[in-house]
Coordinates of C-alpha atoms in Angstrom, one line a residue:
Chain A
X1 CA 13.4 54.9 62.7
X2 CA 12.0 57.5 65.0
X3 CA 12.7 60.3 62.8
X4 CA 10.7 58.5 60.4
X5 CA 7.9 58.4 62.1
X6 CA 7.8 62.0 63.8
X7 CA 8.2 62.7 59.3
X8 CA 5.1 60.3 58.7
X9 CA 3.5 62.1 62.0
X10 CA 4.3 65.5 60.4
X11 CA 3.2 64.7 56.6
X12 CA -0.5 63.0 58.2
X13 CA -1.0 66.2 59.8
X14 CA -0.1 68.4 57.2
X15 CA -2.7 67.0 55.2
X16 CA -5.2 67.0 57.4
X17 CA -4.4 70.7 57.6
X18 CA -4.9 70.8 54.2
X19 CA -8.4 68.8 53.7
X20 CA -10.0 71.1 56.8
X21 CA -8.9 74.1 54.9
X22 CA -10.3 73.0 51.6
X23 CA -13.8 72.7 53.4
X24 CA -14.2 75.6 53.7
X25 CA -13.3 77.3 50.7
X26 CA -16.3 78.3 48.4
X27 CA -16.7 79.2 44.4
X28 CA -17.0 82.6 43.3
X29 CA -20.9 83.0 42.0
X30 CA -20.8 84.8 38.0
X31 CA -23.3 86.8 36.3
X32 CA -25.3 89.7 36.9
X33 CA -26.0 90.7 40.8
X34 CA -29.3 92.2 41.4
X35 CA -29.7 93.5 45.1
X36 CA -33.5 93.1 46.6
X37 CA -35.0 94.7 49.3
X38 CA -38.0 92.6 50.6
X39 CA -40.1 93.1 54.0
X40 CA -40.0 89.9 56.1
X41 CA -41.3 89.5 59.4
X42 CA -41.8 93.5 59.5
X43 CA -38.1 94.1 58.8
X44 CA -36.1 95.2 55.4
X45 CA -33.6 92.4 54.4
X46 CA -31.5 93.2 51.5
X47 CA -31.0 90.1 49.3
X48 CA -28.4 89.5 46.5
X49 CA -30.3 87.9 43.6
X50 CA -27.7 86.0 40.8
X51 CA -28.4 85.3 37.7
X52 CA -29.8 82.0 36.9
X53 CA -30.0 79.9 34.1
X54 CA -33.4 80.0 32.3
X55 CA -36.0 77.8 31.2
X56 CA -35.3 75.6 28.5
X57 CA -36.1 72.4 25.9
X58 CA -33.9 70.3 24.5
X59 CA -33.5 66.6 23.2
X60 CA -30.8 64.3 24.2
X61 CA -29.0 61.4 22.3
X62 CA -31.9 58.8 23.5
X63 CA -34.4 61.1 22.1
X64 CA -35.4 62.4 25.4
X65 CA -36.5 65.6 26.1
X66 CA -34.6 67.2 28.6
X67 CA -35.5 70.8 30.1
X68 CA -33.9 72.7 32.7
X69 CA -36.4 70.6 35.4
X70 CA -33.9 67.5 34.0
X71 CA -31.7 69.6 35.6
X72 CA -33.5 70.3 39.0
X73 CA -30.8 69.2 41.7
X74 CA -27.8 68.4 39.8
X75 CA -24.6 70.3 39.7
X76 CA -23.6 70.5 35.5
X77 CA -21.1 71.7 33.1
X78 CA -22.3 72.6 30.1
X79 CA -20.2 73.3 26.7
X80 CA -21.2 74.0 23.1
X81 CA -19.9 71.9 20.0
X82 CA -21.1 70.0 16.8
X83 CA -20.0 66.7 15.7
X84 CA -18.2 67.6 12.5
X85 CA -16.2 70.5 14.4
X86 CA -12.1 70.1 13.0
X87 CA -10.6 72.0 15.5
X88 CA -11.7 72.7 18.9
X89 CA -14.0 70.3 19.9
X90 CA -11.8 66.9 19.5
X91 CA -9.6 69.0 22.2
X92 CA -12.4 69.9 24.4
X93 CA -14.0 66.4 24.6
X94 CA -10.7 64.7 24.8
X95 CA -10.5 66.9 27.5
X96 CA -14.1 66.4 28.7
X97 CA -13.6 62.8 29.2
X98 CA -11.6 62.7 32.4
X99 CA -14.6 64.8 33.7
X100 CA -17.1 62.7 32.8
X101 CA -15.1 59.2 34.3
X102 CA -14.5 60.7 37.4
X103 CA -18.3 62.1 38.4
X104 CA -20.4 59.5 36.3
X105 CA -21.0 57.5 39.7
X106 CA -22.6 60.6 41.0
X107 CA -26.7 60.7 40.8
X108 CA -26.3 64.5 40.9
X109 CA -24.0 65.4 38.3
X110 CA -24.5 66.0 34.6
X111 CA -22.3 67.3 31.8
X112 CA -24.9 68.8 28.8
X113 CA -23.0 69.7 25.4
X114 CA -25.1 72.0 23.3
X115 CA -24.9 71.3 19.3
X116 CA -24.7 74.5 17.4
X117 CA -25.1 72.5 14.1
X118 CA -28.8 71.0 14.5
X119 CA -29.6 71.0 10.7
X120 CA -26.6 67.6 10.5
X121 CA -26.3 66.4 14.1
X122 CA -29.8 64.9 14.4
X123 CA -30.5 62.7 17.1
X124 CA -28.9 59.5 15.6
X125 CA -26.1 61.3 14.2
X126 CA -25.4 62.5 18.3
X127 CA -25.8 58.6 19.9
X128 CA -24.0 57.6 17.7
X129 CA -21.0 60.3 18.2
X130 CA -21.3 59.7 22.1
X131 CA -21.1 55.5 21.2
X132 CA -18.2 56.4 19.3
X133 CA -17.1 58.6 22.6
X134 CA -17.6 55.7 24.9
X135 CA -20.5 57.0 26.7
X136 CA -23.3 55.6 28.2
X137 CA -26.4 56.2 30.4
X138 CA -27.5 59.6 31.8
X139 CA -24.3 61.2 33.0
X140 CA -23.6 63.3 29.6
X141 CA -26.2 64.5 27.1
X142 CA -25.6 65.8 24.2
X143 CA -28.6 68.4 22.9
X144 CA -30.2 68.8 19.6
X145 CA -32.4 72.2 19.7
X146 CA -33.8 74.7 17.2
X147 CA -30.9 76.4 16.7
X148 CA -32.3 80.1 17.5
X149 CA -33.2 78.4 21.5
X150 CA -28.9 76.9 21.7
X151 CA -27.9 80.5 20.4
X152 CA -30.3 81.9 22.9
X153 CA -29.2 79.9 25.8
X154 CA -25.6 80.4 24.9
X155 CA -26.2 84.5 25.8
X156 CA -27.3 83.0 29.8
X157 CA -23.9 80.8 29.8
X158 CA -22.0 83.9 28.6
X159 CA -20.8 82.1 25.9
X160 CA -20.7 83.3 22.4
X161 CA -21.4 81.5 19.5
X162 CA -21.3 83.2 15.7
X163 CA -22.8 81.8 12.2
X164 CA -21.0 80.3 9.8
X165 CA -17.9 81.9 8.5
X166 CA -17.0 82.2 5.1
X167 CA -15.4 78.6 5.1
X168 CA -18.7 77.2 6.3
X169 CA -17.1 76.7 9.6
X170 CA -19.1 77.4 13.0
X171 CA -17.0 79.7 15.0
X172 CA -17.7 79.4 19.1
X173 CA -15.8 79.7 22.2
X174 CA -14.3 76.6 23.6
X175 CA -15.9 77.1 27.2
X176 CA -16.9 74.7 30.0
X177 CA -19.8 76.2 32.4
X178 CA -19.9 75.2 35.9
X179 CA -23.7 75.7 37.1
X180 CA -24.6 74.9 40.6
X181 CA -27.9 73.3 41.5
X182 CA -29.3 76.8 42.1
X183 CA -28.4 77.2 38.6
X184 CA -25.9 79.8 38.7
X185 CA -22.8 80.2 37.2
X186 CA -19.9 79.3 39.4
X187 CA -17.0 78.9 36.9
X188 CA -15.8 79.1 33.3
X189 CA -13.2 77.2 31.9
X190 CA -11.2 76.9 28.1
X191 CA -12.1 73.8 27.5
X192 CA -8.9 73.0 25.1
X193 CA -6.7 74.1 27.3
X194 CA -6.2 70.8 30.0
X195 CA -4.5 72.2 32.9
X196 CA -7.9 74.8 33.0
X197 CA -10.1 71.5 33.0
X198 CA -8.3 70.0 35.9
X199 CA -9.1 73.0 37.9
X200 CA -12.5 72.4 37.0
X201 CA -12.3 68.8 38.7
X202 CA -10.8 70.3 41.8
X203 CA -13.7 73.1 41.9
X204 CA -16.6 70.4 41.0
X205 CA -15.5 68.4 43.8
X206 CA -15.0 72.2 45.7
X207 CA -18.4 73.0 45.0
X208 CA -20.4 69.3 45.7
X209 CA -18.9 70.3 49.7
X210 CA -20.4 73.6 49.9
X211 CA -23.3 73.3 52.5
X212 CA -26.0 74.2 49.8
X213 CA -25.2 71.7 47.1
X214 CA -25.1 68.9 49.2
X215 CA -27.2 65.4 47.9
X216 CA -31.0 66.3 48.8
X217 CA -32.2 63.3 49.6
Chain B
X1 CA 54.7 54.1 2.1
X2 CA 51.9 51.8 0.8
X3 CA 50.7 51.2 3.8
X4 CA 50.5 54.9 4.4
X5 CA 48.3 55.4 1.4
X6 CA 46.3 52.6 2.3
X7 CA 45.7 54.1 5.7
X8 CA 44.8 57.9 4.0
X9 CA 42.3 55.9 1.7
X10 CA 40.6 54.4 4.8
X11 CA 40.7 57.7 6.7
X12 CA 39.2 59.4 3.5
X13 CA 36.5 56.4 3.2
X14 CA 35.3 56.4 6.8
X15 CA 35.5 60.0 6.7
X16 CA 33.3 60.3 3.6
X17 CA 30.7 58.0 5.1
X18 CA 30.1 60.2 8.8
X19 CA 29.5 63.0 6.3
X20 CA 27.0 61.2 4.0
X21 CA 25.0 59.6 6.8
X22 CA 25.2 63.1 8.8
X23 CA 24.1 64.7 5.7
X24 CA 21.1 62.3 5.9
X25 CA 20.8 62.9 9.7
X26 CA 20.6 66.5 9.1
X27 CA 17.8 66.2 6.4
X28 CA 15.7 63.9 8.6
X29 CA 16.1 66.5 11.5
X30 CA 15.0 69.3 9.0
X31 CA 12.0 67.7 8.2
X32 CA 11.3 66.1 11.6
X33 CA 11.4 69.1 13.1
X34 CA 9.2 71.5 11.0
X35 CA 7.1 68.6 10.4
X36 CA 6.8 68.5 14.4
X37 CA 5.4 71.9 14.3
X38 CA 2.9 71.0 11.0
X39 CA 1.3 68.6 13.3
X40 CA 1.0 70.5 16.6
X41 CA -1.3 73.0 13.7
X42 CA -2.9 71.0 11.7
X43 CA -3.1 67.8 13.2
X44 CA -2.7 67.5 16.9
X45 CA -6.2 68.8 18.1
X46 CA -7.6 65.7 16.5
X47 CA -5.0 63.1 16.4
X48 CA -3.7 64.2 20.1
X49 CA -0.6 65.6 21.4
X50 CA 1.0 61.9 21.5
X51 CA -1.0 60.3 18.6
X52 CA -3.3 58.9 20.6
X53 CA -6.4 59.6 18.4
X54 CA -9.9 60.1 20.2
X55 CA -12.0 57.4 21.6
X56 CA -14.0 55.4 18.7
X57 CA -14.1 59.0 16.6
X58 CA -10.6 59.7 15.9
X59 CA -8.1 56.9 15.1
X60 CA -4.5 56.9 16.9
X61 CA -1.4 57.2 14.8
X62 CA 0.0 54.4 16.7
X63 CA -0.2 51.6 14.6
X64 CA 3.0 51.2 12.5
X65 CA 2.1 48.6 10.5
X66 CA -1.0 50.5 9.2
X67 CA 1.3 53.0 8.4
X68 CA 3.7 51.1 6.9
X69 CA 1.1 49.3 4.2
X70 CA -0.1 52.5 3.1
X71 CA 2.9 54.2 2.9
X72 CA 2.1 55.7 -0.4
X73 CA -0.9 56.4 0.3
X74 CA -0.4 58.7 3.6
X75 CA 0.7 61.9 1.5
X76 CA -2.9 61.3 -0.7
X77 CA -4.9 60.9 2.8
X78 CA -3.1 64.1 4.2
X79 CA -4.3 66.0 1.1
X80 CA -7.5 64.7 0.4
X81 CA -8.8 63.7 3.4
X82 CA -10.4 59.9 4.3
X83 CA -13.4 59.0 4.8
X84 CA -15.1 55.4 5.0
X85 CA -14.1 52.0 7.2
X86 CA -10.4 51.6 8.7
X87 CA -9.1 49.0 11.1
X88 CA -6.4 51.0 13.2
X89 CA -4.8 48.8 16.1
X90 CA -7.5 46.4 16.1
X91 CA -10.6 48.9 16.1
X92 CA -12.9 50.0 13.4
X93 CA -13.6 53.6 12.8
X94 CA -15.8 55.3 10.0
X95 CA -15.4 58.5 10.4
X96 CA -14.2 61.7 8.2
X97 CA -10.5 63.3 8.3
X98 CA -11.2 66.4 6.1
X99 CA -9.0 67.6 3.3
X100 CA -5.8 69.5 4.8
X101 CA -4.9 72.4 2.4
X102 CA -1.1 71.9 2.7
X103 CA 2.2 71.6 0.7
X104 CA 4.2 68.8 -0.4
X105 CA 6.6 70.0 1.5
X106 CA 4.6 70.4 4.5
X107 CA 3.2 67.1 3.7
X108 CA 6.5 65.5 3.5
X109 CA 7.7 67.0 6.7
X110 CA 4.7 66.0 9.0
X111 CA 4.5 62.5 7.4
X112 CA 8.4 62.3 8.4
X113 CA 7.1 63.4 11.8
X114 CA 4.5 60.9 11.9
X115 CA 6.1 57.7 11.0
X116 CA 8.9 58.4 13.2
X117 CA 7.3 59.5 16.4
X118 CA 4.4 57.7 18.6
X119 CA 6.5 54.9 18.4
X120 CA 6.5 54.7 14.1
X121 CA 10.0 54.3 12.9
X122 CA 11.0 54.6 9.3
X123 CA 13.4 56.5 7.1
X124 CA 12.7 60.4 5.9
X125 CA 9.6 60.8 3.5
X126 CA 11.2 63.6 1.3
X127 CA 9.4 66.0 -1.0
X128 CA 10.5 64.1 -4.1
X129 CA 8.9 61.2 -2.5
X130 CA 5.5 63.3 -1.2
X131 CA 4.8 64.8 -4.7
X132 CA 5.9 61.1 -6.7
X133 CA 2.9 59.7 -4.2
X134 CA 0.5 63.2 -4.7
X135 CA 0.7 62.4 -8.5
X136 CA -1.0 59.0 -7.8
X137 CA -3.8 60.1 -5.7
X138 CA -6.9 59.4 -7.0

């Protein structure tokens, strides 16, 4: 009887260990580094300046234009697909869905999935793909766009997307993007492959703790 | 010395039917097997690793006695693809399952695959029976 309490004893503080070691742990930042030199206050501070995530202008599912002010204040993944995609994307949203169910009750999360197919996935075609998904309300937007602006934004998520190929099929990557609230890149993950997704959980969670993407409210 | 004969022709008999019905056996692994790796290509990044379909897009492969009442039809949908209104375990989906450019004998093996995994049961669909039900497809 006492052992097994000096073993529940142990196992408490173990995790506790663990949880005040997670804390502190932090996301690499992606992308280009620029260093700046500015004068403040009479002295030269060096600054390292990320890249960031553009401007942009998009639609969602409702009809609602969504631009990267949507996006002000929220910690997002974003991925690129198109509703009539046969082999990645079922994988990737499949995927996807865990994702959305576990951060939906969070004001300050968004998942955004770009379609690279805007001539057949109109606006109706995408509410009714995310109805058929089983999602609702604001937490995941899927994006209709001209598709010159999704091919451009793609470049700033370092994701690469490619015309038809001879079969008529869209070739793309299957990537998740992690993008903080200061709209950097903070992780990449194959999105068909579900162990890589999982991580991505664990680093969302990671990230909402670092001192900087904490709720503004 | 009757009785001994008697006992050989039993022997023989009980012997010949372990061979037929591992002869069976054997085909049905053959098929389930490649057919097994026919779905994990062609089929799995829609229908799911365990057949559980996607959401309200992609039906599941679950539902046996679906399967079952189209039976000769499955080889036809394989090919051909389906499109338009299904009920599968109780839920309606319209969606599109694009033509898949394989063999009858590819057809055959992951159809064996199908109906006997996910919790489908039923007896080997051989080639013979694949192209005998790709001849009908309209």
């Amino acid at each position: 009887m006492k052992k097994l309490v000096y073993a529940i004893a142990f196992i408490l503080l173990w995790n506790a260990c663990k949880i005040n070691s997670s804390d502190n742990k932090a996301l690499p930042i992606f992308g280009n580094k620029e260093a700046v030199t500015k004068t403040v206050n009479g002295k030269q501070v060096t600054d390292t300046l990320y890249q960031t995530i553009p401007a942009f202008k998009f639609v969602n599912q409702y009809g609602d234009t969504i631009t990267d002010k949507s996006l002000d204040g929220k910690i997002y993944v974003a991925d690129f697909f198109f509703t009539t995609c046969p082999n990645i994307c079922p994988v990737m949203h499949r995927n996807m869905l865990p994702v959305y169910n576990e951060f939906k009750s969070h004001a300050d999360f968004r998942i955004i999935s770009h379609t690279i197919d805007p001539k057949y996935d109109t606006v109706p075609v995408l509410k009714k793909y995310a109805d058929k998904m089983g999602i609702s309300g604001n937490t995941w937007w899927l994006l209709h766009g001209q598709k010159n602006d999704t091919y451009t934004i793609a470049k700033s998520y370092l994701v690469s997307l490619q015309e038809k190929n001879p079969q008529g099929q869209y070739v793309h990557d299957g990537y998740f993007i992690l993008i903080d609230k200061q709209k950097r890149i903070r992780g990449t993950y194959q999105g068909t492959d579900a162990k890589e997704v999982e991580k991505m959980t664990t680093d969302i969670k990671t990230l909402m703790a670092e001192p900087d993407q904490k709720p503004t409210k | 010395m009757k009785i001994k004969l008697i006992g050989i022709i039993c022997i023989v008999l009980i012997a010949l039917v372990i061979s037929c019905q591992s002869d069976e056996q054997v085909e049905f692994n053959r098929y389930f097997s490649a057919g097994s790796a026919v779905y994990q290509e062609h089929c799995q990044n829609c229908h799911g690793a365990k057949g559980e379909g996607l959401q309200g897009l992609i039906p599941s492969l679950t539902d046996s006695a679906y399967l079952k009442s189209n039976k000769y039809q499955l080889a036809c949908f394989v090919k051909n693809g389906l499109k338009g209104q299904i009920k599968i375990s109780g839920r309606q989906f319209e969606g599109e399952m694009p033509p898949n450019d394989l063999s009858p004998v590819e057809i055959a093996q992951v159809l064996t695959y199908v109906t006997n995994s996910f919790g489908n049961r039923s007896a080997t669909i051989t080639t013979e029976l694949a192209n005998a039900d790709l001849a009908k497809c309209n």
